[in-house]
Amino acid sequence: MTDLANDQSFVKFDRVQKSYDGENLVVKDLNLAMPKGEFLTMLGPSGSGKTTCLMMLAGFETATHGEILLDGKPINNIPPHKRGIGMVFQNYALFPHMTVAENLAFPLEVRKLDKSVREEKVKRALDMVQMGAFGGRRPAQLSGGQQQRIALARALVFEPELVLMDEPLGALDKQLREHMQFEITRLAHDLGITTVYVTHDQTEALTMSDRVAVFEDGRIQQLAPPDTLYEEPENSFVAQFIGENNTLEGVVTEMKGDGLCEVKLDGGEIIYAKPVNVTKAGDRTRVSIRPERVEMNKERLQEGAHTLKAEVLEFIYMGDIFRTRLRVAGNEEFVVKTRNAPDQPRLTPGTQLEIGWLPEDCRALDA
Ligand SMILES: Nc1ncnc2c1ncn2[C@@H]1O[C@H](COP(=O)(O)OP(=O)(O)OP(=O)(O)O)[C@@H](O)[C@H]1O
Ligand SMILES: [Mg+2]
């Protein structure tokens, strides 16, 4: 809690730990600072501690160690309803006995706003989620997506500065989910709301967020904007978790002076890669390369690319792209994605070819 006067962060987790049973830490050492207006997503596998973090911020759980600050003030001792936080949870049901409008008016009544002000705010919130005509209905008379939009409107109706969302779109079909993703980010930006969003859908995290915190086992593995996370994963876990990745295992044989290292793959092939968390010759490494950075058309290989022999095992036509599975350096799950274009061949299993990529697109990570 040092130097708060100079600390611009609106939400801050400072060395936060959490244990439910007094023994196992499910949140291990969480440090996170969010500026006002940021849309931050917590992404990670089941059980990695995302909901627990949200619950501590909301005030339904207390931190075992460390401190949580909101707008520079510690909130450990402020009860949930006094934190002024809007919430949308996957199973955070609407009140079934109330109409849509009454559901929305509820948080305003709790805050003792006048009837005329309440009515105006409810109307605006309904319009915001394009549900203006549905104020008189009960939740049971709405589709799942409409209910979700009302839940969103209810979280925003009292104009909170901070909104927490825990897998709010989990139950929706793909099309509606994509529409709501757009709606939520638009509202959050238009209203200048600071948002902490939880999901285990990585596409959702990448498309919606200013920054993404990748959780694993109670720790943030990497905290970065979507493009950095995808293009510059800092370790093997993040590289595997975000997007698709090909990995080739081997050992570093030389750290070169030009920002690359030489790696001898377990099958004996030599390749070059960017050293990310290897430091010296002899380090075991997993080299990672994205499927869309691999070139299968020899004519198009750029200067400086190195090549490896490959055999086509499977070719899948996916409409906009082709997905080819290859055997490369002993790895039978090596995937290449190519754009569906007239000059991209459709390959048959058994075809032998040479593939290649730029060493800069290749990252030498922890083994
Ligand atoms: N109330 C509780 N009492 C005891 N243990 C709990 C409690 N809530 C969560 N846990 C444990 O804490 C760990 C983190 O759970 P948490 O719900 O934060 O994970 P999550 O990342 O939200 O997972 P999911 O993606 O499945 O929702 C898990 O091992 C879980 O079993
Ligand atoms: Mg959860």
Coordinates of C-alpha atoms and ligand atoms in Angstrom, one line a residue:
M1 CA 0.0 0.0 0.0
T2 CA 2.8 2.4 -0.8
D3 CA 2.6 5.6 -2.7
L4 CA -1.1 5.6 -3.2
A5 CA -1.2 9.2 -4.2
N6 CA 0.8 8.4 -7.4
D7 CA -1.1 5.3 -8.1
Q8 CA -3.5 5.8 -11.0
S9 CA -5.0 2.3 -10.7
F10 CA -8.8 2.0 -10.2
V11 CA -8.8 -1.6 -9.2
K12 CA -5.7 -3.1 -7.5
F13 CA -4.9 -6.6 -6.2
D14 CA -1.8 -6.3 -4.0
R15 CA -0.1 -9.6 -3.1
V16 CA -3.5 -11.2 -2.7
Q17 CA -3.8 -14.8 -1.6
K18 CA -6.8 -17.0 -0.9
S19 CA -7.3 -20.3 0.8
Y20 CA -10.7 -21.8 1.5
D21 CA -9.4 -24.6 3.8
G22 CA -6.5 -22.8 5.5
E23 CA -4.1 -25.1 3.7
N24 CA -4.2 -24.9 -0.1
L25 CA -3.8 -21.6 -1.8
V26 CA -6.2 -21.3 -4.8
V27 CA -5.0 -17.7 -5.4
K28 CA -1.3 -17.6 -4.9
D29 CA 0.2 -14.2 -5.3
L30 CA -2.1 -11.9 -7.3
N31 CA -0.8 -8.5 -8.3
L32 CA -3.0 -6.7 -10.7
A33 CA -3.5 -3.0 -11.4
M34 CA -6.3 -1.7 -13.7
P35 CA -6.7 1.8 -14.9
K36 CA -10.2 3.3 -15.0
G37 CA -12.2 2.3 -18.0
E38 CA -10.2 -0.8 -18.8
F39 CA -11.8 -4.0 -20.0
L40 CA -9.8 -6.8 -18.5
T41 CA -10.5 -10.5 -19.0
M42 CA -9.4 -13.3 -16.7
L43 CA -8.9 -16.3 -18.8
G44 CA -7.8 -19.8 -17.7
P45 CA -8.7 -23.4 -17.2
S46 CA -11.4 -24.6 -14.8
G47 CA -10.3 -24.3 -11.2
S48 CA -7.6 -21.8 -11.8
G49 CA -9.1 -19.2 -9.5
K50 CA -10.9 -16.8 -11.7
T51 CA -14.3 -16.8 -9.9
T52 CA -12.5 -16.6 -6.6
C53 CA -10.8 -13.4 -7.6
L54 CA -14.1 -11.9 -8.8
M55 CA -15.8 -12.9 -5.6
M56 CA -13.1 -11.2 -3.5
L57 CA -13.4 -8.1 -5.5
A58 CA -17.2 -8.2 -5.2
G59 CA -16.9 -8.8 -1.5
F60 CA -18.5 -12.2 -1.2
E61 CA -15.2 -13.7 -0.2
T62 CA -12.3 -12.2 1.8
A63 CA -8.7 -12.4 0.9
T64 CA -6.6 -14.6 3.2
H65 CA -3.6 -12.3 2.6
G66 CA -2.9 -9.0 0.9
E67 CA -5.1 -6.2 0.0
I68 CA -7.7 -5.2 -2.6
L69 CA -8.1 -1.5 -3.5
L70 CA -10.8 0.3 -5.3
D71 CA -10.1 3.8 -6.4
G72 CA -7.1 3.9 -4.1
K73 CA -9.0 2.8 -1.0
P74 CA -8.8 -0.7 0.7
I75 CA -12.1 -2.4 0.4
N76 CA -11.5 -5.5 2.6
N77 CA -14.0 -4.2 5.2
I78 CA -16.7 -2.7 2.9
P79 CA -19.7 -5.0 2.5
P80 CA -20.7 -6.1 -1.1
H81 CA -23.8 -3.8 -1.5
K82 CA -21.8 -0.7 -0.5
R83 CA -19.1 -1.3 -3.1
G84 CA -21.2 0.0 -6.0
I85 CA -20.3 -2.8 -8.3
G86 CA -22.5 -4.1 -11.1
M87 CA -22.5 -7.9 -11.5
V88 CA -23.5 -10.4 -14.2
F89 CA -23.0 -14.0 -13.4
Q90 CA -23.9 -17.0 -15.5
N91 CA -26.5 -18.2 -13.0
Y92 CA -27.3 -14.8 -11.6
A93 CA -31.0 -15.1 -12.2
L94 CA -33.5 -12.4 -12.6
F95 CA -36.2 -12.2 -10.0
P96 CA -38.9 -14.5 -11.5
H97 CA -41.9 -12.9 -9.8
M98 CA -41.0 -9.4 -11.0
T99 CA -41.5 -7.9 -14.5
V100 CA -38.4 -6.9 -16.5
A101 CA -38.9 -3.2 -15.5
E102 CA -39.3 -4.1 -11.8
N103 CA -36.1 -6.2 -12.0
L104 CA -34.3 -3.2 -13.3
A105 CA -35.8 -0.7 -10.9
F106 CA -34.8 -2.9 -7.9
P107 CA -31.2 -1.7 -7.6
L108 CA -32.4 1.8 -7.9
E109 CA -35.0 1.4 -5.1
V110 CA -32.2 -0.1 -3.0
R111 CA -30.3 3.2 -3.6
K112 CA -33.5 5.2 -2.8
L113 CA -33.9 7.0 -6.0
D114 CA -37.1 8.9 -6.8
K115 CA -39.8 7.2 -8.8
S116 CA -39.5 9.5 -11.8
V117 CA -35.7 9.2 -11.9
R118 CA -36.1 5.4 -11.6
E119 CA -38.5 5.2 -14.5
E120 CA -36.2 7.2 -16.7
K121 CA -33.1 5.2 -15.9
V122 CA -35.0 1.9 -16.4
K123 CA -36.2 3.1 -19.8
R124 CA -32.7 4.1 -20.9
A125 CA -31.2 0.8 -19.7
L126 CA -33.8 -1.2 -21.6
D127 CA -33.2 0.8 -24.8
M128 CA -29.5 0.3 -24.3
V129 CA -29.9 -3.5 -24.7
Q130 CA -32.6 -3.1 -27.3
M131 CA -35.3 -4.4 -25.1
G132 CA -37.4 -1.3 -24.8
A133 CA -40.6 -3.1 -25.7
F134 CA -40.2 -5.8 -23.0
G135 CA -40.5 -4.0 -19.7
G136 CA -43.9 -5.5 -18.8
R137 CA -42.9 -9.1 -19.4
R138 CA -41.8 -11.6 -16.8
P139 CA -38.4 -13.4 -17.1
A140 CA -40.0 -16.7 -18.0
Q141 CA -41.6 -15.1 -21.0
L142 CA -38.2 -14.2 -22.5
S143 CA -35.6 -16.2 -24.4
G144 CA -32.3 -17.1 -22.8
G145 CA -30.5 -14.4 -24.7
Q146 CA -33.1 -11.8 -23.9
Q147 CA -32.9 -12.7 -20.2
Q148 CA -29.1 -12.3 -20.5
R149 CA -29.6 -8.8 -22.0
I150 CA -31.9 -7.9 -19.1
A151 CA -29.3 -9.1 -16.6
L152 CA -26.8 -6.9 -18.3
A153 CA -29.1 -3.9 -18.2
R154 CA -29.7 -4.6 -14.5
A155 CA -26.0 -4.6 -13.8
L156 CA -25.6 -1.3 -15.7
V157 CA -28.8 0.6 -14.7
F158 CA -27.3 2.2 -11.6
E159 CA -24.3 3.4 -13.6
P160 CA -21.7 1.6 -11.6
E161 CA -18.1 2.5 -12.2
L162 CA -17.1 -1.1 -12.0
V163 CA -18.8 -4.2 -13.5
L164 CA -17.9 -7.8 -12.9
M165 CA -19.0 -10.5 -15.3
D166 CA -18.5 -14.2 -14.7
E167 CA -19.1 -16.3 -17.9
P168 CA -22.2 -14.2 -18.7
L169 CA -22.6 -15.7 -22.2
G170 CA -21.8 -19.3 -21.4
A171 CA -25.4 -20.5 -22.0
L172 CA -26.0 -18.7 -25.3
D173 CA -25.6 -20.1 -28.8
K174 CA -22.7 -19.0 -31.0
Q175 CA -24.5 -16.3 -32.9
L176 CA -26.1 -14.6 -30.0
R177 CA -22.9 -14.9 -28.0
E178 CA -21.0 -13.0 -30.7
H179 CA -23.7 -10.4 -30.8
M180 CA -23.6 -10.0 -27.0
Q181 CA -19.8 -9.8 -27.0
F182 CA -20.1 -6.8 -29.3
E183 CA -22.9 -5.3 -27.3
I184 CA -21.1 -5.6 -23.9
T185 CA -17.8 -4.1 -25.2
R186 CA -19.6 -1.3 -26.9
L187 CA -21.6 -0.4 -23.7
A188 CA -18.6 -0.7 -21.5
H189 CA -16.6 1.7 -23.7
D190 CA -19.5 4.1 -24.3
L191 CA -20.2 4.4 -20.6
G192 CA -16.6 4.4 -19.6
I193 CA -17.1 1.5 -17.3
T194 CA -14.2 -0.5 -15.8
T195 CA -14.9 -4.2 -16.5
V196 CA -13.5 -7.4 -15.1
Y197 CA -14.7 -10.2 -17.3
V198 CA -14.2 -13.9 -16.7
T199 CA -14.3 -16.6 -19.4
H200 CA -12.6 -19.7 -20.4
D201 CA -13.4 -19.0 -24.1
Q202 CA -10.1 -17.7 -25.5
T203 CA -11.7 -16.2 -28.6
E204 CA -14.1 -14.2 -26.4
A205 CA -11.1 -13.0 -24.4
L206 CA -9.1 -12.0 -27.4
T207 CA -11.9 -10.1 -29.2
M208 CA -13.3 -8.3 -26.2
S209 CA -10.5 -7.2 -24.0
D210 CA -8.0 -4.3 -23.6
R211 CA -5.9 -6.8 -21.7
V212 CA -6.1 -10.4 -20.8
A213 CA -4.8 -12.1 -17.6
V214 CA -4.1 -15.8 -18.3
F215 CA -4.6 -17.8 -15.1
E216 CA -3.1 -21.1 -14.2
D217 CA -3.3 -22.7 -10.8
G218 CA -3.9 -19.5 -8.9
R219 CA -1.3 -17.4 -10.7
I220 CA -1.3 -15.0 -13.6
Q221 CA 1.0 -16.6 -16.2
Q222 CA 0.8 -13.5 -18.4
L223 CA -1.0 -10.2 -18.5
A224 CA -1.0 -8.5 -21.8
P225 CA -3.1 -7.0 -24.7
P226 CA -4.6 -9.7 -27.0
D227 CA -2.1 -9.3 -29.8
T228 CA 0.9 -9.5 -27.5
L229 CA -0.5 -12.6 -25.8
Y230 CA -1.0 -14.3 -29.1
E231 CA 2.2 -13.2 -30.8
E232 CA 4.6 -13.1 -27.9
P233 CA 3.5 -15.8 -25.4
E234 CA 6.0 -15.7 -22.5
N235 CA 5.9 -19.4 -21.7
S236 CA 4.7 -22.8 -23.0
F237 CA 1.5 -22.7 -21.0
V238 CA 0.3 -19.4 -22.6
A239 CA 1.5 -20.5 -26.0
Q240 CA -0.5 -23.7 -25.7
F241 CA -3.5 -22.1 -24.1
I242 CA -4.0 -19.2 -26.5
G243 CA -4.8 -20.2 -30.0
E244 CA -3.3 -23.2 -31.7
N245 CA 0.4 -23.9 -31.6
N246 CA 2.8 -26.4 -33.0
T247 CA 5.6 -27.5 -30.7
L248 CA 8.8 -29.2 -31.5
E249 CA 11.0 -30.5 -28.7
G250 CA 14.8 -30.3 -28.6
V251 CA 17.8 -28.8 -27.0
V252 CA 19.5 -25.4 -27.4
T253 CA 22.9 -25.9 -29.0
E254 CA 24.0 -22.3 -29.4
M255 CA 22.9 -18.8 -28.4
K256 CA 23.6 -16.7 -31.5
G257 CA 24.5 -13.1 -31.5
D258 CA 21.6 -12.1 -33.8
G259 CA 18.7 -12.5 -31.4
L260 CA 18.3 -16.2 -32.4
C261 CA 19.3 -19.5 -31.0
E262 CA 20.1 -22.7 -32.6
V263 CA 18.1 -25.7 -31.6
K264 CA 18.7 -29.3 -32.3
L265 CA 15.4 -31.1 -32.4
D266 CA 15.1 -34.6 -30.8
G267 CA 15.0 -36.1 -34.3
G268 CA 18.3 -34.4 -35.2
E269 CA 17.1 -31.5 -37.4
I270 CA 18.6 -28.1 -36.7
I271 CA 16.3 -25.0 -36.6
Y272 CA 16.6 -21.5 -35.4
A273 CA 14.3 -19.7 -33.0
K274 CA 13.9 -16.6 -30.9
P275 CA 15.0 -17.5 -27.4
V276 CA 12.2 -16.5 -25.0
N277 CA 12.9 -18.4 -21.8
V278 CA 15.9 -20.4 -22.6
T279 CA 19.3 -18.8 -21.7
K280 CA 22.1 -21.1 -22.7
A281 CA 23.3 -24.0 -24.7
G282 CA 22.1 -27.2 -23.2
D283 CA 18.7 -25.9 -22.1
R284 CA 15.8 -28.2 -23.1
T285 CA 13.2 -26.3 -25.0
R286 CA 9.8 -26.5 -26.7
V287 CA 9.9 -24.5 -29.9
S288 CA 6.5 -23.1 -30.8
I289 CA 5.2 -22.0 -34.2
R290 CA 1.7 -20.8 -35.1
P291 CA -0.1 -22.8 -37.9
E292 CA -0.7 -19.8 -40.0
R293 CA 3.0 -18.8 -40.1
V294 CA 4.1 -22.0 -41.8
E295 CA 4.5 -21.9 -45.6
M296 CA 3.9 -25.1 -47.6
N297 CA 4.3 -23.5 -51.0
K298 CA 8.1 -23.5 -51.8
E299 CA 7.9 -20.6 -54.2
R300 CA 6.5 -18.4 -51.5
L301 CA 9.1 -19.1 -48.9
Q302 CA 10.8 -15.9 -47.9
E303 CA 14.5 -15.4 -47.8
G304 CA 16.0 -16.6 -44.6
A305 CA 13.3 -19.2 -44.0
H306 CA 14.5 -22.6 -43.1
T307 CA 12.8 -25.8 -44.3
L308 CA 11.9 -29.1 -42.9
K309 CA 10.6 -32.3 -44.6
A310 CA 7.0 -33.1 -44.0
E311 CA 4.3 -35.6 -44.9
V312 CA 0.7 -34.8 -45.3
L313 CA -1.5 -36.9 -42.9
E314 CA -4.8 -35.2 -43.3
F315 CA -6.3 -32.4 -45.3
I316 CA -9.5 -30.7 -44.1
Y317 CA -11.5 -28.2 -46.2
M318 CA -13.0 -25.7 -43.8
G319 CA -14.4 -23.1 -46.1
D320 CA -12.4 -20.0 -45.5
I321 CA -9.2 -21.9 -44.7
F322 CA -7.6 -25.3 -45.3
R323 CA -6.2 -27.2 -42.3
T324 CA -3.5 -29.6 -43.1
R325 CA -2.1 -32.0 -40.5
L326 CA 1.5 -33.1 -41.1
R327 CA 4.2 -35.3 -39.7
V328 CA 7.1 -32.9 -39.1
A329 CA 10.3 -33.9 -37.1
G330 CA 8.4 -36.8 -35.6
N331 CA 5.4 -34.7 -34.5
E332 CA 2.2 -36.1 -36.1
E333 CA 0.0 -33.3 -34.8
F334 CA 1.8 -30.5 -36.7
V335 CA -1.0 -28.3 -38.2
V336 CA -0.7 -25.7 -41.0
K337 CA -3.5 -23.3 -41.8
T338 CA -3.7 -21.8 -45.3
R339 CA -6.2 -19.3 -46.7
N340 CA -8.5 -20.8 -49.2
A341 CA -7.1 -19.2 -52.4
P342 CA -6.9 -20.4 -56.0
D343 CA -3.1 -20.9 -55.8
Q344 CA -3.2 -23.0 -52.6
P345 CA -3.1 -26.6 -53.5
R346 CA -5.5 -29.1 -51.9
L347 CA -3.2 -31.8 -50.6
T348 CA -3.7 -35.5 -50.4
P349 CA -2.5 -37.7 -47.5
G350 CA 0.8 -39.3 -48.2
T351 CA 2.2 -36.3 -50.1
Q352 CA 5.8 -35.5 -49.2
L353 CA 6.8 -31.9 -49.2
E354 CA 9.0 -29.3 -47.7
I355 CA 7.6 -26.7 -45.4
G356 CA 9.3 -23.6 -44.0
W357 CA 9.0 -20.5 -41.8
L358 CA 10.9 -17.5 -40.7
P359 CA 13.1 -18.1 -37.6
E360 CA 11.6 -14.9 -36.1
D361 CA 8.2 -16.6 -36.1
C362 CA 9.5 -19.4 -34.0
R363 CA 9.8 -19.2 -30.2
A364 CA 12.0 -21.2 -28.0
L365 CA 10.1 -21.7 -24.7
D366 CA 10.5 -23.7 -21.5
A367 CA 10.4 -27.4 -22.0
Ligands
LIG1 N1 -16.4 -22.1 -1.7 C1 -15.4 -22.9 -1.9 N2 -14.9 -23.7 -1.0 C2 -13.8 -24.5 -1.2 N3 -13.1 -24.5 -2.3 C3 -13.5 -23.7 -3.3 C4 -14.7 -22.8 -3.2 N4 -14.8 -22.2 -4.3 C5 -13.9 -22.6 -5.1 N5 -13.1 -23.5 -4.5 C6 -11.9 -24.1 -5.1 O1 -10.9 -23.1 -5.5 C7 -10.3 -23.4 -6.7 C8 -10.6 -22.2 -7.7 O2 -12.0 -22.2 -8.0 P1 -12.6 -21.0 -8.9 O3 -14.1 -21.2 -8.8 O4 -12.1 -19.7 -8.5 O5 -12.1 -21.5 -10.3 P2 -12.5 -20.9 -11.8 O6 -11.2 -20.5 -12.4 O7 -13.5 -19.9 -11.7 O8 -13.0 -22.2 -12.5 P3 -14.2 -22.4 -13.6 O9 -13.6 -22.0 -14.9 O10 -14.5 -23.9 -13.5 O11 -15.3 -21.6 -13.2 C9 -10.9 -24.7 -7.2 O12 -10.0 -25.7 -6.9 C10 -12.2 -24.9 -6.4 O13 -12.4 -26.2 -6.2
MG2 MG -15.6 -19.8 -12.3

